[in-house]
Each structure stands twice: as structure tokens, then as C-alpha cells.
Short mmCIF file of C-alpha atoms in Angstrom, two decimals:
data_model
loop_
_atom_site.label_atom_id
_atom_site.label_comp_id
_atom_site.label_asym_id
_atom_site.label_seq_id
_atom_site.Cartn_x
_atom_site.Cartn_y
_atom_site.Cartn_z
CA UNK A 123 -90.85 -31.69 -14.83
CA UNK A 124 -90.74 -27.97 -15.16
CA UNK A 125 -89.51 -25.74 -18.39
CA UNK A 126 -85.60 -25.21 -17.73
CA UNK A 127 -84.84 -21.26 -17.21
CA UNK A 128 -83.30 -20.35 -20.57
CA UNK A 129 -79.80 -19.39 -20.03
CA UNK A 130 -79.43 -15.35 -21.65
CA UNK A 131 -75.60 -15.08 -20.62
CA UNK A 132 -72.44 -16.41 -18.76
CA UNK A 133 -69.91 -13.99 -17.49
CA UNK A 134 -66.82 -14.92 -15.31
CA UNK A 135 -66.56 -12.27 -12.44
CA UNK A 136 -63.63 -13.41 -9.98
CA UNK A 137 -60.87 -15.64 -10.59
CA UNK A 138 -58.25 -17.15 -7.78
CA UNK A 139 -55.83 -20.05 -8.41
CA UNK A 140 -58.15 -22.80 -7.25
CA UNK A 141 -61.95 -20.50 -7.95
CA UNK A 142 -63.61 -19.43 -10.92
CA UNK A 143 -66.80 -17.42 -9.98
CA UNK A 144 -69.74 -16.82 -12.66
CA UNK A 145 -72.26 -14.61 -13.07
CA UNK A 146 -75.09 -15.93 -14.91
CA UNK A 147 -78.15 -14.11 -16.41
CA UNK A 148 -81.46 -16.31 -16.19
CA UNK A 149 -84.92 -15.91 -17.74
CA UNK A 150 -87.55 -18.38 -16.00
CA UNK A 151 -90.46 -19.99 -17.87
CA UNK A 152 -92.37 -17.60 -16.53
CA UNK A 153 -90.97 -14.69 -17.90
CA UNK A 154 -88.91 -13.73 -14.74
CA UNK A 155 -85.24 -12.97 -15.20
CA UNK A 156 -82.55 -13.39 -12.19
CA UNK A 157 -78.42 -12.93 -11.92
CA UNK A 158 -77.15 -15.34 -10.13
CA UNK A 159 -73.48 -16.39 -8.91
CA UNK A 160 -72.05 -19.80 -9.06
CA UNK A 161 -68.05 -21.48 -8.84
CA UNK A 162 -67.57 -22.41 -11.99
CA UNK A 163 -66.77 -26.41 -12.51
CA UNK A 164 -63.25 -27.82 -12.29
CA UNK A 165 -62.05 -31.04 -12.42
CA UNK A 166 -63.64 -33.97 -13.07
CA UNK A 167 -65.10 -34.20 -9.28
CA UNK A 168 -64.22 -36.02 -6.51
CA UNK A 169 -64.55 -39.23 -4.45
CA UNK A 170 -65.32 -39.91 -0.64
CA UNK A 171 -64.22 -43.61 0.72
CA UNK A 172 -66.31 -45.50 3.24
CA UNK A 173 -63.31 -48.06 4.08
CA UNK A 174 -65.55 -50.87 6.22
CA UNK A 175 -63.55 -53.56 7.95
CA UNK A 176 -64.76 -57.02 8.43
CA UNK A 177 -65.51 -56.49 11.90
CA UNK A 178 -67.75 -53.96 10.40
CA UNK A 179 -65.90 -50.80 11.79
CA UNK A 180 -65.56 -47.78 9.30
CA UNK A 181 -62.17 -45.99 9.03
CA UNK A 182 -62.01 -42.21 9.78
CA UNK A 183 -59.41 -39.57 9.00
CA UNK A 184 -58.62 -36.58 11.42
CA UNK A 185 -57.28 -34.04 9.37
CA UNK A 186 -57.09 -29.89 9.71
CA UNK A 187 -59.74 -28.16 7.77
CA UNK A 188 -58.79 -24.90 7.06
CA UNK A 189 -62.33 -23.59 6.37
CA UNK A 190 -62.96 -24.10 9.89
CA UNK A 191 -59.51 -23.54 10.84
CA UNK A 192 -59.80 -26.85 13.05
CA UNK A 193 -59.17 -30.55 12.92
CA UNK A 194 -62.61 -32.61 11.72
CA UNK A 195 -63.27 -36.43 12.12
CA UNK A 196 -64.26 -37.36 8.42
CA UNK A 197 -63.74 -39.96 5.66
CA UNK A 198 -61.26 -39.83 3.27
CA UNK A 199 -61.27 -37.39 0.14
CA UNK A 200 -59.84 -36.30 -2.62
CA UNK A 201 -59.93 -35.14 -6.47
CA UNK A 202 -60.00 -37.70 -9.34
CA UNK A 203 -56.72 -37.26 -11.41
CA UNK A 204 -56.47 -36.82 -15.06
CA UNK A 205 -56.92 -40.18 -16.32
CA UNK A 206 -58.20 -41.76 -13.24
CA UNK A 207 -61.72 -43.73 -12.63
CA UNK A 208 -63.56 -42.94 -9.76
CA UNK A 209 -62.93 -46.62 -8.05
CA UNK A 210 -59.08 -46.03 -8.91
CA UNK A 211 -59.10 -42.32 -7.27
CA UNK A 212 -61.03 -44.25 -4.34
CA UNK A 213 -58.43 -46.76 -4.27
CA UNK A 214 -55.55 -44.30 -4.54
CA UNK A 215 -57.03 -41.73 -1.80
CA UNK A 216 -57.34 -44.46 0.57
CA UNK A 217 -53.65 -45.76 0.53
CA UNK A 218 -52.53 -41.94 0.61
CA UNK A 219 -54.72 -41.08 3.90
CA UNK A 220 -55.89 -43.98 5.54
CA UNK A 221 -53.42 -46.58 4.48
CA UNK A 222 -55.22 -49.01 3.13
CA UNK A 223 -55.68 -50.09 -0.21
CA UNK A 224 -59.50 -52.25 -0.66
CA UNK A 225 -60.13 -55.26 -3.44
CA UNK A 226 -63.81 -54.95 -3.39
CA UNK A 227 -65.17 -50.98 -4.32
CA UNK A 228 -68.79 -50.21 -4.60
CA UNK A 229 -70.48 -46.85 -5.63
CA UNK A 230 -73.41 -45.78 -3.34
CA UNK A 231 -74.03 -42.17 -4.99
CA UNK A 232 -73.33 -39.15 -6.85
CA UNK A 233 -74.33 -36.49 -5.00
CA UNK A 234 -73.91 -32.85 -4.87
CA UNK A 235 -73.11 -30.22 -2.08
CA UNK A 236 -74.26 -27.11 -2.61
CA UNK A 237 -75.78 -27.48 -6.07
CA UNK A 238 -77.43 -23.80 -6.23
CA UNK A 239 -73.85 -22.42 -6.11
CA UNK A 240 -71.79 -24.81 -7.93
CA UNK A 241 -71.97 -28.20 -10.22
CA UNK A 242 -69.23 -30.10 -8.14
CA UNK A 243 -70.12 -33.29 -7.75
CA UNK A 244 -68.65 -36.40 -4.89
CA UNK A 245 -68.78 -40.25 -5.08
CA UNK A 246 -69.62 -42.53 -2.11
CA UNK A 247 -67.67 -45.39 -2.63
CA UNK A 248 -68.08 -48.24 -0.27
CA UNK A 249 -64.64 -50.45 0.39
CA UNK A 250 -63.99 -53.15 1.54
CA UNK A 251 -61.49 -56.20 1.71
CA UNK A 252 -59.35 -53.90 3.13
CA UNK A 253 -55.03 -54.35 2.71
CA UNK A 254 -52.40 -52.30 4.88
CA UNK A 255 -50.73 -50.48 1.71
CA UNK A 256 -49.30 -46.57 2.07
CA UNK A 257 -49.01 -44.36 -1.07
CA UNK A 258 -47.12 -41.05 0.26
CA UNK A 259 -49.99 -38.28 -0.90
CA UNK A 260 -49.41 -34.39 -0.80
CA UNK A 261 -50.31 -34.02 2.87
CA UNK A 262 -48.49 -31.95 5.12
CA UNK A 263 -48.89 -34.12 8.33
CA UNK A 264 -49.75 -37.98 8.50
CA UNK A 265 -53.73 -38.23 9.18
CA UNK A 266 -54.99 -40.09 12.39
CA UNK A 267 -57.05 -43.24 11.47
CA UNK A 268 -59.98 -43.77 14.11
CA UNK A 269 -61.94 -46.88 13.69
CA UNK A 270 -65.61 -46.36 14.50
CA UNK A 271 -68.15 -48.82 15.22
CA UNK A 272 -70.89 -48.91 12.16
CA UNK A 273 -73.76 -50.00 14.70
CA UNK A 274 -72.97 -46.86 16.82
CA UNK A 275 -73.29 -44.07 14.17
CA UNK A 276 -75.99 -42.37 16.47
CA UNK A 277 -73.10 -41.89 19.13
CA UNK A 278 -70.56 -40.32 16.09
CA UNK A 279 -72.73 -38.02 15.14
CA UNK A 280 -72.89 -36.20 18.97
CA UNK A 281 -69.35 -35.24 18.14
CA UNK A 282 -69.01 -31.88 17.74
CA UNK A 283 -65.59 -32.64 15.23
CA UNK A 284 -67.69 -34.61 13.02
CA UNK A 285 -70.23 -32.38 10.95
CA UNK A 286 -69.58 -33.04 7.27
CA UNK A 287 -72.90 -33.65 5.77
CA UNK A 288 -71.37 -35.69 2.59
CA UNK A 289 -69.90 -37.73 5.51
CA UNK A 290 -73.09 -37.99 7.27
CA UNK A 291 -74.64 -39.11 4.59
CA UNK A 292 -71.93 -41.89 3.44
CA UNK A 293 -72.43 -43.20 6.37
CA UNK A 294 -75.93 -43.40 6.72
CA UNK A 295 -76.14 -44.94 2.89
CA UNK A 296 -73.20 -47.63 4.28
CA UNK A 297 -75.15 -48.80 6.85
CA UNK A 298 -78.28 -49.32 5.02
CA UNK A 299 -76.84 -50.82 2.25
CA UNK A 300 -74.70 -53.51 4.45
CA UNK A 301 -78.16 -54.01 6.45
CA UNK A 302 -79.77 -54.76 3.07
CA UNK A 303 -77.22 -57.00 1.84
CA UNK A 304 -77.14 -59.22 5.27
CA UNK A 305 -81.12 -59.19 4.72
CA UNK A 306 -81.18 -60.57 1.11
CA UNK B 276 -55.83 -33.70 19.37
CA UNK B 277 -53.31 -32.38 17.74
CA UNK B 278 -51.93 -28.82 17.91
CA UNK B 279 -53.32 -26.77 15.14
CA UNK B 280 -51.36 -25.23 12.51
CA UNK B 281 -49.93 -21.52 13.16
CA UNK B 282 -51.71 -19.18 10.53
CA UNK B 283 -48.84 -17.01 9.04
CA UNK B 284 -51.15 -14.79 6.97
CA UNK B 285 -54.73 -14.26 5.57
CA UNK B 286 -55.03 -12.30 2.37
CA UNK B 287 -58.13 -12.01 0.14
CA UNK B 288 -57.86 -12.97 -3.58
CA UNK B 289 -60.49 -12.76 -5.48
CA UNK B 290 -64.01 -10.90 -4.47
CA UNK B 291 -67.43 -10.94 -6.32
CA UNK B 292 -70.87 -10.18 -5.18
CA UNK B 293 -71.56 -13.04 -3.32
CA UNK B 294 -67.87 -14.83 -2.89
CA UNK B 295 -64.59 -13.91 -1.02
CA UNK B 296 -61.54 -15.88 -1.61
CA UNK B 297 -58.80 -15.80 0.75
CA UNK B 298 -55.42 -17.51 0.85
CA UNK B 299 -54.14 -18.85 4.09
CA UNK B 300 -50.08 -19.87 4.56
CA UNK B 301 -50.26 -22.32 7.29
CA UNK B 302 -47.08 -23.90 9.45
CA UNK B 303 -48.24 -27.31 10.71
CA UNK B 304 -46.93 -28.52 14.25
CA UNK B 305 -43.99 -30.87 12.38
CA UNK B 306 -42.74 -27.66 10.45
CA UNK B 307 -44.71 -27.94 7.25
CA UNK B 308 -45.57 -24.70 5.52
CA UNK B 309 -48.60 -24.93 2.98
CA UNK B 310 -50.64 -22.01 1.39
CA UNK B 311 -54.38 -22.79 1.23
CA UNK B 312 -57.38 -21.32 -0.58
CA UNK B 313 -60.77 -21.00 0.92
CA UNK B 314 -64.06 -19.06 0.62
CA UNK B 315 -64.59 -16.81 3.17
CA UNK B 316 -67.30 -17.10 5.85
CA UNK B 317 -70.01 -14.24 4.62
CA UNK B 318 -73.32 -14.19 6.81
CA UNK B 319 -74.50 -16.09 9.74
CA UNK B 320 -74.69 -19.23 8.58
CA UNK B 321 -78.12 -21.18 6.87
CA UNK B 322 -80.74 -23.16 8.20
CA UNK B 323 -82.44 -26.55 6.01
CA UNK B 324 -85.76 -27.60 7.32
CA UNK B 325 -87.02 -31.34 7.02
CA UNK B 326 -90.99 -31.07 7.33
CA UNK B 327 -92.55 -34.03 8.88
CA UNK B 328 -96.62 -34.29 8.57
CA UNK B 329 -98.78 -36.11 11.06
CA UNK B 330 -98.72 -39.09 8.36
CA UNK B 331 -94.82 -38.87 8.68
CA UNK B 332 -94.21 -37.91 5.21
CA UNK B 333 -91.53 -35.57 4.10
CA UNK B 334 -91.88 -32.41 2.15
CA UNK B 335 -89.54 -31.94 -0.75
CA UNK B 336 -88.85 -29.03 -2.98
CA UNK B 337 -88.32 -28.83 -6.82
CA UNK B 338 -86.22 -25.90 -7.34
CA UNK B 339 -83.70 -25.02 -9.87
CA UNK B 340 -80.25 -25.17 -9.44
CA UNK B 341 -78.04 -22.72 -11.22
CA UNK B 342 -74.93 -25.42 -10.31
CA UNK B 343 -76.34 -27.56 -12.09
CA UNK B 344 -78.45 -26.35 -14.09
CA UNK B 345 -81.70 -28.34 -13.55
CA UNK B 346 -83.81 -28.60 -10.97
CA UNK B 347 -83.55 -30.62 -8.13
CA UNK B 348 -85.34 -32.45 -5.45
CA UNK B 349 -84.22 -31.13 -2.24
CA UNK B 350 -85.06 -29.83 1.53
CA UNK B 351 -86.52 -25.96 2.07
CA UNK B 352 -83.50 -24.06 3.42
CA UNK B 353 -82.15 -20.78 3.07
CA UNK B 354 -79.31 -18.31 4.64
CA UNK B 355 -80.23 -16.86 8.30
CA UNK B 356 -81.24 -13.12 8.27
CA UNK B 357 -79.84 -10.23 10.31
CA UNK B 358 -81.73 -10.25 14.02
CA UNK B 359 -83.19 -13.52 13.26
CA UNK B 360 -82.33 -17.33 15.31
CA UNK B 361 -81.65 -20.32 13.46
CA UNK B 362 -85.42 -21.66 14.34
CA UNK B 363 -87.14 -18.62 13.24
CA UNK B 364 -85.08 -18.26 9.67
CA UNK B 365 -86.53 -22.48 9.43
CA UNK B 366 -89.81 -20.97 9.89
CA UNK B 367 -89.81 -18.26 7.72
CA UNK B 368 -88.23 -20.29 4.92
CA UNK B 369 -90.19 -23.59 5.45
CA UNK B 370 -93.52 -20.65 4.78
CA UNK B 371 -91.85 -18.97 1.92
CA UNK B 372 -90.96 -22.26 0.08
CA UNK B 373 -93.39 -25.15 1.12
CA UNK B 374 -96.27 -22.61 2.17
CA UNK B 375 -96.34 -24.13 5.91
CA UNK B 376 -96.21 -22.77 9.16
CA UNK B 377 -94.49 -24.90 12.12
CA UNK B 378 -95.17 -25.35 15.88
CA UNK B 379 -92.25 -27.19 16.69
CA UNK B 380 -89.15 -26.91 15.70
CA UNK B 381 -86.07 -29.10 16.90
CA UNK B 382 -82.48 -28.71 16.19
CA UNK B 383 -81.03 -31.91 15.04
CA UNK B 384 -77.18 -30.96 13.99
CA UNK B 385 -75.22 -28.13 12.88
CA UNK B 386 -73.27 -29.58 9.80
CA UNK B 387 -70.40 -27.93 7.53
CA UNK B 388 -70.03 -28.38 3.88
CA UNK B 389 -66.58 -28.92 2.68
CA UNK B 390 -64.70 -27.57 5.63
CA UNK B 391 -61.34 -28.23 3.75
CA UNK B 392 -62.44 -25.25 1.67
CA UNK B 393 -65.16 -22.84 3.72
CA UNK B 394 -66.49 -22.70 6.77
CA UNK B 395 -70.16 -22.02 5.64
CA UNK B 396 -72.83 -24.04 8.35
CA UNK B 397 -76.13 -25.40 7.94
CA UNK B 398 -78.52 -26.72 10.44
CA UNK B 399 -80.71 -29.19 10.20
CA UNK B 400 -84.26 -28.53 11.86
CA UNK B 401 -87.08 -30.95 11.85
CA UNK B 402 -90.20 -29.23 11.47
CA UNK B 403 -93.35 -31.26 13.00
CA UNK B 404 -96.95 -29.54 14.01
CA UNK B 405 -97.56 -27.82 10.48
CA UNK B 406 -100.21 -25.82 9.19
CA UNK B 407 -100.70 -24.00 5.86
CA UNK B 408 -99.00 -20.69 5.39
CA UNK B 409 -97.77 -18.96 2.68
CA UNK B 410 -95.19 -16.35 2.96
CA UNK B 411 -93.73 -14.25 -0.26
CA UNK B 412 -90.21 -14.69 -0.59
CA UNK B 413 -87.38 -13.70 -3.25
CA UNK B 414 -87.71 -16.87 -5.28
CA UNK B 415 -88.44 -16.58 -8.88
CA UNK B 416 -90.96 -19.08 -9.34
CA UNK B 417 -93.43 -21.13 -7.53
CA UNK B 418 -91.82 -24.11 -6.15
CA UNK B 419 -93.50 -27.57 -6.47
CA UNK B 420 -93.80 -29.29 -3.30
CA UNK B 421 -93.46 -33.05 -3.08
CA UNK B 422 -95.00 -35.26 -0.21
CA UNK B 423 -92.80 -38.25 0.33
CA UNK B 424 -92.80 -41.22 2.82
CA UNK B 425 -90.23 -41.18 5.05
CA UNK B 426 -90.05 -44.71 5.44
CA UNK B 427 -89.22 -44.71 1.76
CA UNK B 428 -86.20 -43.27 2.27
CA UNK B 429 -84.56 -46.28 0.31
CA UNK B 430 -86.02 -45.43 -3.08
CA UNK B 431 -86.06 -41.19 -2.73
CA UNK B 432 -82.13 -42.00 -2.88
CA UNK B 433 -82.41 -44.00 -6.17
CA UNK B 434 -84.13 -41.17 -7.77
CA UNK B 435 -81.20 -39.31 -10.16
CA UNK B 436 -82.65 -35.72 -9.00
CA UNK B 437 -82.11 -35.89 -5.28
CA UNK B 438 -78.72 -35.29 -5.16
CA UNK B 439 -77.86 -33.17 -2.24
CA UNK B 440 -75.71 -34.84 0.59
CA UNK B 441 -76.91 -32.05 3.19
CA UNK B 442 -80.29 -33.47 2.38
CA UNK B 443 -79.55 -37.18 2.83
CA UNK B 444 -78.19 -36.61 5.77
CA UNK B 445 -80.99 -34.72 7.24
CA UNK B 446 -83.19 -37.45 6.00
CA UNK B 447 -81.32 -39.98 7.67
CA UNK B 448 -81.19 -38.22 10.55
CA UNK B 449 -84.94 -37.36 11.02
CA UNK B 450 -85.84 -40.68 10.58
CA UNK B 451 -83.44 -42.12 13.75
CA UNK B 452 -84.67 -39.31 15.64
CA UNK B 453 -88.08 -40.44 15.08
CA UNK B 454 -87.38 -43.68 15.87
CA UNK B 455 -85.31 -43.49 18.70
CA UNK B 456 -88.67 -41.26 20.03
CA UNK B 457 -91.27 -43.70 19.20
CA UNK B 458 -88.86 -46.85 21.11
CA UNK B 459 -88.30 -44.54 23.98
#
């Protein structure tokens, strides 16, 4: 593995009520130096749900977006709480927008989104054993459920409403993984 | 669908070099008022390249990632220049990173990021026909380039450095294409 860049100085630049921006002063192993910008870290990262029914249908949410000022077909998401485990902020997030509470969580992966401009970090957790059970979240509007057929991902991802690489991915990793377990 | 939410009012936040912050007050179609933050759209979008060799193995990138700062295995990709197409920015940055040239490109999906908080797109172009060029770029360092089976997709996800969801879905996603061609 390379030499890390040695870190020379951090500097916050920006600040909103949900963003921190950074400026951070690098000098490479190599000798180079480089500013770069980042969003500084907040939370303790987030979880993405892969709710699988026994007829081997995933659960999506439609919900408004307002990066893209439209409504996306995704899985559901959310923030772990102070406190919280991932698997219990999986658990929580999927009464609040799907409504549906699971006895039988799995992690997938920790992966990142962007990790050249920030250190954020999601969890695909796989669940199943699914329950009807409704926690009332902070949502402004109740989120459409659409059940989805995991054999016909190929046909989900021609929708132009679903486009949410961590989604993408979930998905993807879901199906493999339940392929693998019916194989072993 | 649904009818989207009425935007009430856009006003920026926060501003540094590289990131806008705007807040958003929304009214949703039941009546619900909610105030937002995103990042703001800057640029025309990015383009990440998955580069398939006549032995159909991948090449990665090691890079470092200020986010996280470490480096990371991931896919060449990079923001889409003034005057320039999606498929020419893949080229240019597939030469400046990997040091190859491609003859055919193909657009598999335009994907979004976190659309709940920026409307920032990247699309995924698979990159077949290669041949050695090397193009200087901005990057500080040489980046190591790492040859990788596709149809070893399975264990590149176990490895704790490839992180990046944009890139695991890419991968996925090359390898049905490729697939689906080779049935068909």
C-alpha cells in the first residue's frame, strides 16, 4: 500500500445547519502538496434496508428527493440515532417508511458514496422475516411501498426514477447473496 | 405519481470553493411545510468508467481519498469539462488515470448520489477496445492500476478498501450487460 499524504492542516471554510465544509492542506509522499475540500463527518452514518419478502420480492419506497427536486423509487434510509446499532436503526427506519418491522437483519456492506469529498459512510442491511408494524417517523407525507420482483432487477434498473447507486448496489449484493445461500 | 411539492423559496447558505448550500421550504400536496438543505448542482455532472480488457478483467484505481483519508480501490471517473460529452470526458479520464485509450464506449446508466441531499449525476460507461495511452492530468500522484477478474466480483466486495457504492454498482452492472450480450 502506498505512504499516506501527511496531513499539514485542517481549516473549516463554510458552515450551514446540516454542512460543515473543510479545507484541508495535503503533502503527498512524493513531495507534492494539494488543498482540497471535503463535508466534514457528522453523525455516526447511516443505514439502507433491503426488506426481502418470502416470495422473494424487495420493498421500495417512493419518496421526494429534493436534490433532484423529484420523487425517486429507492430503499429505505435513514441516520443512526444517538445510542442506536446499525440493525436497530435498520429495524426502526423500516417500520417508519415501509411499515414493516423484520426478525432476521443481516449486514452486506459498509460502503461509501463519494469518499473523495466526504467520510460518510451507509450500511446494507438485508431483512427479512418481515412483520406489518408502523412507527410514525418525521416524514411529511406517507411513502408509497412498491414491491419489486428480485429476479427482475434488470427491468428496475430501465426506470428512469430509480438511479441511486447505493440502491443499485444493495440490490445487486441482495441478490447474490440470496443466490449464494440457496446454492450452499 | 404523486404531485410534487410547491417550492416556496431557494436561498443559499453557506458557499466555499467547491460547495453551495441552499435551503429549500417546501409545501407537500397534503399541506406539509418542511425546510430542506441541499448542495447545489455546480458543473455538468461526472462520468465513472469501468474498463473491460479482452480477458474481461476490470481495471481498478488506488487513489487517495481525502473523505476518508486513505486510499481506496475504486473506478477512473472524474467531473465532465466545459464543451466536452459524457463519452469523451470517460475517455479523457480513463487516459489520464489508467493510461488507456478506448474504442468503444457504451452508456450503461446515469445514477444520482444521495438525491435526498444533491442532485450531482454520474454515469456509468463501460469502456471495451483499449489500448495504452497516457494522458497528464491534475492528479498529484501516479495512480496504481489494478487488473481484476470480473467474474470475481464476489471477493473484490470482501476486500475492506473497495468501498464505493457508485462502483459496485457499475460492477454489477457491467457484468449483466456482458452477460446478457454473450446469451443473446
Amino acid at each position: 500500500m502506498p505512504v499516506k499524504p501527511e496531513i499539514l492542516k485542517i481549516q473549516a471554510t463554510a458552515q450551514s445547519r446540516l454542512f460543515k465544509v473543510e479545507e484541508i492542506e495535503l503533502r503527498f509522499s512524493n513531495g507534492v502538496e494539494r488543498t482540497y475540500e471535503r463535508l466534514a463527518n457528522r453523525g455516526r452514518g447511516a443505514v439502507m434496508i433491503i426488506p426481502v419478502t418470502s416470495d422473494n420480492e424487495v420493498l421500495l419506497i417512493r419518496e421526494y428527493a429534493v436534490g433532484i427536486e423529484d420523487y425517486t423509487l429507492t430503499l429505505p434510509k435513514g441516520l443512526i440515532d444517538p445510542g442506536e446499532t446499525a440493525h436497530k436503526a435498520a429495524d426502526r427506519e423500516l417500520k417508519e417508511e415501509a411499515g414493516f418491522g423484520s426478525n432476521h437483519l443481516h449486514t452486506l456492506k459498509v460502503m461509501t458514496s463519494a469518499p473523495n469529498y466526504m467520510g460518510h459512510t451507509i450500511t446494507a442491511i438485508l431483512a427479512r422475516d418481515l412483520y406489518p408494524c408502523k412507527l410514525e417517523g418525521d416524514e411529511p407525507e406517507e411513502m408509497e411501498v412498491v414491491s419489486w420482483p428480485l429476479d427482475k432487477l434488470d427491468q428496475l434498473l430501465l426506470d428512469e426514477d430509480f438511479t441511486e447507486a447505493r440502491a443499485i448496489a444493495a440490490l445487486y449484493m441482495t441478490r447474490d447473496y440470496l443466490q449464494n445461500e440457496q446454492t450452499n
